[in-house]
Coordinates of C-alpha atoms in Angstrom, one line a residue:
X1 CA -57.3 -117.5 -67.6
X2 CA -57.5 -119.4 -64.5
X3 CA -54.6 -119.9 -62.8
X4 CA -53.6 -123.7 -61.9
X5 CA -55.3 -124.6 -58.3
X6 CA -53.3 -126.1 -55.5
X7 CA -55.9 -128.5 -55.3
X8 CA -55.5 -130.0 -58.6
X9 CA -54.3 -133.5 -57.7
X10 CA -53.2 -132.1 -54.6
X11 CA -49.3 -130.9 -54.7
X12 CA -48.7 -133.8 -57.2
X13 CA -47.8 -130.7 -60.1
X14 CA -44.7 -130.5 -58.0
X15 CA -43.7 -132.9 -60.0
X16 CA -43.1 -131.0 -62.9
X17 CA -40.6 -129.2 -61.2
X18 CA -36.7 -131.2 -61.0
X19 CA -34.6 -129.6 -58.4
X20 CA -31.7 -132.2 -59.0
X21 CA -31.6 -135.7 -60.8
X22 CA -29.9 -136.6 -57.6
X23 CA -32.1 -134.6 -55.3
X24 CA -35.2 -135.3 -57.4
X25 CA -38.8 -133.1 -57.2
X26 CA -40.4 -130.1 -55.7
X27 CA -42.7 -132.8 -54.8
X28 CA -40.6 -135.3 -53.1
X29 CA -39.2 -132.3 -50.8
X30 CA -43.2 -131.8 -49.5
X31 CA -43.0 -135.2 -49.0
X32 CA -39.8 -135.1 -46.7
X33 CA -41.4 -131.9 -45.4
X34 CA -44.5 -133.7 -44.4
X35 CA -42.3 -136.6 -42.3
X36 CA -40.2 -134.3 -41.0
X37 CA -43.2 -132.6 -39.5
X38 CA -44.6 -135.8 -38.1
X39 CA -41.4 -137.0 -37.0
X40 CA -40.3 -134.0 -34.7
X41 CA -43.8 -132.2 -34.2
X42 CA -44.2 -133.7 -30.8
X43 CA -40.6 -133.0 -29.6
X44 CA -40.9 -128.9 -30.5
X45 CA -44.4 -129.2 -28.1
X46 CA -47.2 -129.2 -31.3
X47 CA -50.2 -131.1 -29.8
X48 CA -51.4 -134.2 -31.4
X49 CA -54.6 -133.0 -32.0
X50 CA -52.7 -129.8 -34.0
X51 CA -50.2 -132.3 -35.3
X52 CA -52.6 -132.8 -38.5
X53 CA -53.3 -128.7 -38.9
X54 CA -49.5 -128.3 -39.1
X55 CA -49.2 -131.9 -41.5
X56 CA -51.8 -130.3 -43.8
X57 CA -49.8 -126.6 -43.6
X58 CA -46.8 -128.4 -44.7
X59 CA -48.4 -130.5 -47.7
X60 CA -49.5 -126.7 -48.6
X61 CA -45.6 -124.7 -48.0
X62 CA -44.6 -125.1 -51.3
X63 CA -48.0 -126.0 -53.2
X64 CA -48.0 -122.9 -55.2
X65 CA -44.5 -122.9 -56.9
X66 CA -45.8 -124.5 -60.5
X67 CA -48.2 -121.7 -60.4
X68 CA -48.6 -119.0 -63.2
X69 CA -48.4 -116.2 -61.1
X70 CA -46.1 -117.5 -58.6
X71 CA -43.9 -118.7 -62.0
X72 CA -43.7 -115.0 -63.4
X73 CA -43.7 -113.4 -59.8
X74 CA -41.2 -115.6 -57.6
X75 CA -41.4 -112.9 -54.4
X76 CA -45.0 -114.3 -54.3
X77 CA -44.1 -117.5 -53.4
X78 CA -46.2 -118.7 -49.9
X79 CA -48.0 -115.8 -50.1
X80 CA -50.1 -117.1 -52.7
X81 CA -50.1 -120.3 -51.3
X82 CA -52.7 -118.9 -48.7
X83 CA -54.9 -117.2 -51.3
X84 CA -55.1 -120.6 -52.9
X85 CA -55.6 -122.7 -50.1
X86 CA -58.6 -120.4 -48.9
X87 CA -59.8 -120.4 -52.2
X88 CA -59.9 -124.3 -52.5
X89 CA -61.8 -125.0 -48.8
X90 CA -58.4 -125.8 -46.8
X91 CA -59.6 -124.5 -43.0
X92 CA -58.2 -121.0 -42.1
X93 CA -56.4 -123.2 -39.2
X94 CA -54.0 -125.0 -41.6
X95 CA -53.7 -121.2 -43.3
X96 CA -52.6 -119.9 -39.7
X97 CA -50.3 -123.3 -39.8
X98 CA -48.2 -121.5 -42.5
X99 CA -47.4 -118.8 -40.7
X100 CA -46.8 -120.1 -37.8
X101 CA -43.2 -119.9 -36.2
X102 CA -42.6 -123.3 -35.6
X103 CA -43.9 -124.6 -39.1
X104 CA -41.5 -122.1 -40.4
X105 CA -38.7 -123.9 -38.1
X106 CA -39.3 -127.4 -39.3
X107 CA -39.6 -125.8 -42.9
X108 CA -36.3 -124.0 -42.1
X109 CA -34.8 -127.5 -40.7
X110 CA -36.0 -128.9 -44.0
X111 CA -34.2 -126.5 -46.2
X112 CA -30.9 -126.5 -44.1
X113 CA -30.2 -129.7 -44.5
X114 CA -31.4 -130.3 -48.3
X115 CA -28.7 -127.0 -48.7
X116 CA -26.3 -129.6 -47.3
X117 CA -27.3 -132.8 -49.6
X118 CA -27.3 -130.0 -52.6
X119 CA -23.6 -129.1 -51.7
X120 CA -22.8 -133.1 -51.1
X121 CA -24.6 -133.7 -54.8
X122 CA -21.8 -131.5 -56.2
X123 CA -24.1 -128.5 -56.5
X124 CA -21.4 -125.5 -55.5
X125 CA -21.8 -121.8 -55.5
X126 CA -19.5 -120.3 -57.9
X127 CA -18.9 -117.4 -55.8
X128 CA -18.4 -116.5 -51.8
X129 CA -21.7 -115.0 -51.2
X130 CA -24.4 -116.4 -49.6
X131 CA -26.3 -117.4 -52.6
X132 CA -28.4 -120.4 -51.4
X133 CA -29.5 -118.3 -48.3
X134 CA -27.9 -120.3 -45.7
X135 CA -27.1 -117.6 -43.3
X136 CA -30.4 -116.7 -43.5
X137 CA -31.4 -119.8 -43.3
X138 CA -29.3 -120.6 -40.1
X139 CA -30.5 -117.9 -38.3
X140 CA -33.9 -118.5 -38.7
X141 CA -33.2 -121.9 -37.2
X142 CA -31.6 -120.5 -34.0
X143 CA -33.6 -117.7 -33.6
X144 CA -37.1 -119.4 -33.6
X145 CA -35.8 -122.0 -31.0
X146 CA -33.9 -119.4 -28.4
X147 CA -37.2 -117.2 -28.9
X148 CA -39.9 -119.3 -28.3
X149 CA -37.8 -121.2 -25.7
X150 CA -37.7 -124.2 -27.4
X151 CA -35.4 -127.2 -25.9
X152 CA -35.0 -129.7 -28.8
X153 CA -32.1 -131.6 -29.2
X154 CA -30.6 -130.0 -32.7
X155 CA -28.6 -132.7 -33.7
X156 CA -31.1 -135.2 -33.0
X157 CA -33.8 -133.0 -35.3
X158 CA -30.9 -132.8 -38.2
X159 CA -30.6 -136.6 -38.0
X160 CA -33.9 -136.7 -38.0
X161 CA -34.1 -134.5 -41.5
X162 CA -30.8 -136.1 -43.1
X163 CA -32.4 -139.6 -42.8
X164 CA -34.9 -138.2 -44.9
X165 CA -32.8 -136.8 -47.3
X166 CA -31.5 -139.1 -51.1
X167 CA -28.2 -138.4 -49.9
X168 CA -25.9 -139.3 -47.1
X169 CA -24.9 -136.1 -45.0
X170 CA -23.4 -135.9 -41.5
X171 CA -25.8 -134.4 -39.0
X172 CA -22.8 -133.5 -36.8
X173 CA -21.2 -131.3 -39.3
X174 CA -24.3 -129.6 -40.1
X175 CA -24.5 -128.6 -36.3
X176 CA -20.8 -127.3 -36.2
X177 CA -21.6 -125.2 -38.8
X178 CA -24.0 -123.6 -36.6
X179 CA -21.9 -122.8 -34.0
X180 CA -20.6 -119.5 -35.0
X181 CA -23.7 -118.5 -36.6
X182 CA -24.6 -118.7 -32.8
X183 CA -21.1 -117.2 -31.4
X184 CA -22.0 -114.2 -33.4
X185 CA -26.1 -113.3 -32.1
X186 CA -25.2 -114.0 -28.5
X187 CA -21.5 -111.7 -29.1
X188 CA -24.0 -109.1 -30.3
X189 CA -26.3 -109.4 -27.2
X190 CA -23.3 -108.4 -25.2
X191 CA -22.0 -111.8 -24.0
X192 CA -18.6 -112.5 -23.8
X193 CA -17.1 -114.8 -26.6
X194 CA -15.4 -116.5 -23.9
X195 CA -19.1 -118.0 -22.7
X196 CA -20.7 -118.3 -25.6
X197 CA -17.7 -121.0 -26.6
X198 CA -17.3 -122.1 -23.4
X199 CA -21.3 -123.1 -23.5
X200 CA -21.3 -123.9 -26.7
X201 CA -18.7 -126.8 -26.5
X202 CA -21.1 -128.2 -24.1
X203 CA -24.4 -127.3 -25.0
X204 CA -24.3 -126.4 -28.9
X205 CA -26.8 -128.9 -29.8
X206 CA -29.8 -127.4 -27.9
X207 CA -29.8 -123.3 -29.3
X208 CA -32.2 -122.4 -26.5
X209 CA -30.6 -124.3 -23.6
X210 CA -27.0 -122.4 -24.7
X211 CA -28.6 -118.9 -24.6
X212 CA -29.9 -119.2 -21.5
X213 CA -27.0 -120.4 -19.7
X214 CA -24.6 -117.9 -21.5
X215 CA -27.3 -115.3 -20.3
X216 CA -27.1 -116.6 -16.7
X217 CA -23.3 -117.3 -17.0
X218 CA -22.3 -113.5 -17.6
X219 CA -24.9 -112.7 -14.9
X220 CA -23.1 -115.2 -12.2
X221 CA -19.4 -113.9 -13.6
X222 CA -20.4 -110.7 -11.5
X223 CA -20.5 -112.6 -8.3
X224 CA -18.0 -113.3 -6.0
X225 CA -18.6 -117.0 -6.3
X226 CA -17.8 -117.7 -9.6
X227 CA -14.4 -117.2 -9.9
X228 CA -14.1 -119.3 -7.0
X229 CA -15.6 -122.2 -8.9
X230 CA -14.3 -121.8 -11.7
X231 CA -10.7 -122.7 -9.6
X232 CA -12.1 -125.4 -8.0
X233 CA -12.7 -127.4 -11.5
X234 CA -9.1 -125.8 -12.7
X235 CA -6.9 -126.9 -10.3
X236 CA -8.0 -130.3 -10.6
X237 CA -8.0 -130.2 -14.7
X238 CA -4.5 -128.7 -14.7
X239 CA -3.7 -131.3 -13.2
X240 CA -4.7 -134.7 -14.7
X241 CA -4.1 -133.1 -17.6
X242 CA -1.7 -134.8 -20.1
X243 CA -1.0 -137.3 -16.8
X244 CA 0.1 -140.8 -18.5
X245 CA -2.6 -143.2 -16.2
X246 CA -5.7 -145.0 -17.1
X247 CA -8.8 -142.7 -17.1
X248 CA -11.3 -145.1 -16.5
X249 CA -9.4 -146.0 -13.0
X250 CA -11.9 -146.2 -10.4
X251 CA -11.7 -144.6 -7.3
X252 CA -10.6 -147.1 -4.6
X253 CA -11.5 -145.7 -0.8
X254 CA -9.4 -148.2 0.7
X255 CA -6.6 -146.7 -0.8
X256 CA -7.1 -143.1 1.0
X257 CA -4.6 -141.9 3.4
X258 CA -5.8 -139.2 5.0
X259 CA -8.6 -137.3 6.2
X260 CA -8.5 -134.7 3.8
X261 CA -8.9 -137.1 0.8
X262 CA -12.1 -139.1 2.6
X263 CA -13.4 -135.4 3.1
X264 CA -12.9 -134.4 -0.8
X265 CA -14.5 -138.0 -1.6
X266 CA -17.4 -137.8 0.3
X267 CA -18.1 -134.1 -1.0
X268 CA -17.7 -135.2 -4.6
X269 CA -20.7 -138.0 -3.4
X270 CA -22.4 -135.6 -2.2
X271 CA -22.2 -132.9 -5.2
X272 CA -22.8 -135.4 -7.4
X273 CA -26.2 -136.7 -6.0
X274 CA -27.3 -133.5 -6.3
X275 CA -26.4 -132.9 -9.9
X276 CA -28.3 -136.3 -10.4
X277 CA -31.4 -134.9 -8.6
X278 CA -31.6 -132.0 -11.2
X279 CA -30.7 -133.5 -14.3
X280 CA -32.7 -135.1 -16.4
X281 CA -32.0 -137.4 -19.3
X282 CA -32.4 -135.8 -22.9
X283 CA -31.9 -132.3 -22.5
X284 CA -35.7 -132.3 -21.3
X285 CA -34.6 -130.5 -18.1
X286 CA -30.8 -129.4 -17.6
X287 CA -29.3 -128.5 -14.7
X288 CA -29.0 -124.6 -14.7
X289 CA -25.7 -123.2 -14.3
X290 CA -26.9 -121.1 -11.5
X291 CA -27.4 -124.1 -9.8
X292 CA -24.3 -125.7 -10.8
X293 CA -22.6 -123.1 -9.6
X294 CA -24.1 -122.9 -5.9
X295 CA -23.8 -126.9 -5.4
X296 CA -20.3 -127.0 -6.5
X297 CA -19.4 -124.4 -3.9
X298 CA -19.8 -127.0 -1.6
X299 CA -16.5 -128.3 -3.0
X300 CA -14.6 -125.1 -2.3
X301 CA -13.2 -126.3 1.6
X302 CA -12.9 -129.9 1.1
X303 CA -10.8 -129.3 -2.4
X304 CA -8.6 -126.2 -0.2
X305 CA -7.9 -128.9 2.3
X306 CA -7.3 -131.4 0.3
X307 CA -4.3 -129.5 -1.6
X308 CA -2.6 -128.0 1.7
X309 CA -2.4 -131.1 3.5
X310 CA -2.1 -134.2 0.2
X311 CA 1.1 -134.2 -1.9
X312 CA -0.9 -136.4 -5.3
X313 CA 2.6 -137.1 -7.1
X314 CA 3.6 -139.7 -5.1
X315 CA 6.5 -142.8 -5.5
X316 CA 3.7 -145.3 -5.4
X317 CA 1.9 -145.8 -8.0
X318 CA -1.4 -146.9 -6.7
X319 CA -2.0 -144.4 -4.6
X320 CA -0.8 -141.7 -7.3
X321 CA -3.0 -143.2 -9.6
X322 CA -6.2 -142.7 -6.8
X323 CA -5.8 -139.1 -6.1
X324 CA -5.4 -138.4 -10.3
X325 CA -8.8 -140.6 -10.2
X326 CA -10.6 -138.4 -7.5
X327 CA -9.2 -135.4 -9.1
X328 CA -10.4 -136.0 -12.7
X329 CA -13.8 -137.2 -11.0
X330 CA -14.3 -133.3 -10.4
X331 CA -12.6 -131.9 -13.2
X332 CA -15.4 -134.2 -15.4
X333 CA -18.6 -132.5 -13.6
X334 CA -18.9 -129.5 -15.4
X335 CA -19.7 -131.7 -18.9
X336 CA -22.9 -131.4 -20.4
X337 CA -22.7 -127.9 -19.0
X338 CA -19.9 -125.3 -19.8
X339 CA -16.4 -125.7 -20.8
X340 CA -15.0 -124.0 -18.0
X341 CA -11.3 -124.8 -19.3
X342 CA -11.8 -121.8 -22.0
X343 CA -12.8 -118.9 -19.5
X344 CA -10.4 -116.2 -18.7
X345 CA -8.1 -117.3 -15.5
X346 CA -8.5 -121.1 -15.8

């Protein structure tokens, strides 16, 4: 007997199969696949005129699922897809597009979050193991984006995917969950856990922006400078920290009293131009912690000079309350890079 084609009404069989009354079809996911793919296809670098090859891959991911032999034979499943797309005159492109890394990362994308809205629905394992595959899951996210150096915004792309989803899930607790996923494979690449968090609490939405720099970070750890710079954003932090003032003080130049401060103001300008040079909005291009390290050297004298000769406790207030503000100025530029406040010797 002929076995059911993928091509019958398209994937519209799907239908047949229910995942959840809340959830709804096999059939509704292909149809949040297919946004999803349209949605984010530019950002992860597909070009337009693939954009349709990997649309029509993703109407075809799960096409073969109400099929007799992938019913009786569930380890078949996207395997025969293929057979059945070549069969019914789909182009061998769109064939390729189902085994191609990134369809399988917006396919993987897909299926995280649904796990997510399945949970939310009420849907819980009834034991500890990792029954809904989302280990497996999760790593295939990370892994396809740090490999094929991919910089995409992850908590953008789950908010992105959640939108899509029957159910209301928070994106950001979808990415946390990530996070040791991602502590673990860079721990087993021989990075210290230390940097991976300390990255990580900075740059945990972006998987292949995080590797790179925890890469970099333990390289830089083995040069002289680092530890250097890593005091000058400490003694600053240690600080401000827990100081009972107004953060959003502005720094006020009139108000400086010595040289020494005027020095450390105009190197923060300075450093801070720089940073601005580099770093571009959206994660599109981030600074490089290689470079953040070498431009915040030139902080090293002015801050040296700036502690031997300025006593920042003073009686009056205002004053007091300009030196915090310079102070936490530089303790705030290492955001949106690393957490240095977690590394050993802060």
């Amino acid at each position: 007997m002929r076995d059911r084609s993928i091509s019958d009404g398209s994937c519209t069989h799907l239908f047949t199969l229910n995942k959840s009354e809340k959830l709804g079809t096999m059939l509704d996911k292909v149809v949040r696949l297919q946004n999803l793919v349209e949605n984010l296809g530019l950002e992860l670098g597909i070009a337009e005129d693939t954009l349709q090859i990997v649309k029509d891959a993703a109407s075809l991911a799960m096409s073969d699922l109400a099929t007799a032999v992938v019913t009786e034979f569930t380890g078949l499943s996207g395997i025969m897809a293929r057979h059945y797309a070549l069969r019914d005159g789909y182009s061998e492109q769109a064939i390729i597009g189902l085994l191609a890394e990134l369809f399988y990362f917006l396919r993987y994308l897909a299926d995280w979050t649904a796990l997510w809205v399945y949970l939310a629905a009420g849907c819980q394992p009834s034991s500890t193991n990792d029954q809904f595959g989302l280990r497996r899951i999760s790593y295939g996210l990370v892994q396809i984006l740090v490999e094929r150096e991919k910089n995409l915004d992850l908590l953008h792309a789950i908010k992105l995917a959640a939108a899509l989803q029957p159910i209301h899930v928070d994106a950001q607790i979808i990415v946390m969950s990530l996070g040791s996923l991602h502590l673990n494979m860079d721990v087993d690449k021989g990075i210290s856990p230390e940097f991976v968090r300390s990255v990580l609490a900075e740059r945990g939405n972006s998987p292949y922006v995080a590797a790179k720099t925890a890469f970099k970070m333990r390289a830089l750890s083995e040069d002289h400078l680092f530890p250097k710079v890593v005091e000058v954003y400490s003694r600053p932090t240690r600080i401000v920290r827990g100081k009972d003032y107004d953060s959003s003080y502005e720094v006020d130049e009139t108000k400086f009293e010595t040289n020494e401060e005027r020095g450390l103001w105009n190197a923060l300008l300075s450093t801070r131009s720089k940073f601005t040079l580099v770093l571009l909005p959206h994660f599109r291009t981030c600074i490089e912690v290689d470079e953040f390290i070498e431009i915040s050297a030139e902080l090293l004298q002015p801050l040296e000079d700036f502690f031997n000769n300025v006593f920042v406790m003073v009686e009056d207030e205002s004053i007091r309350k300009n030196r915090l503000a310079l102070l936490k100025r530089i303790a705030d530029l290492p955001r949106g890079i690393a957490d240095l406040s977690v590394l050993p010797g802060f």
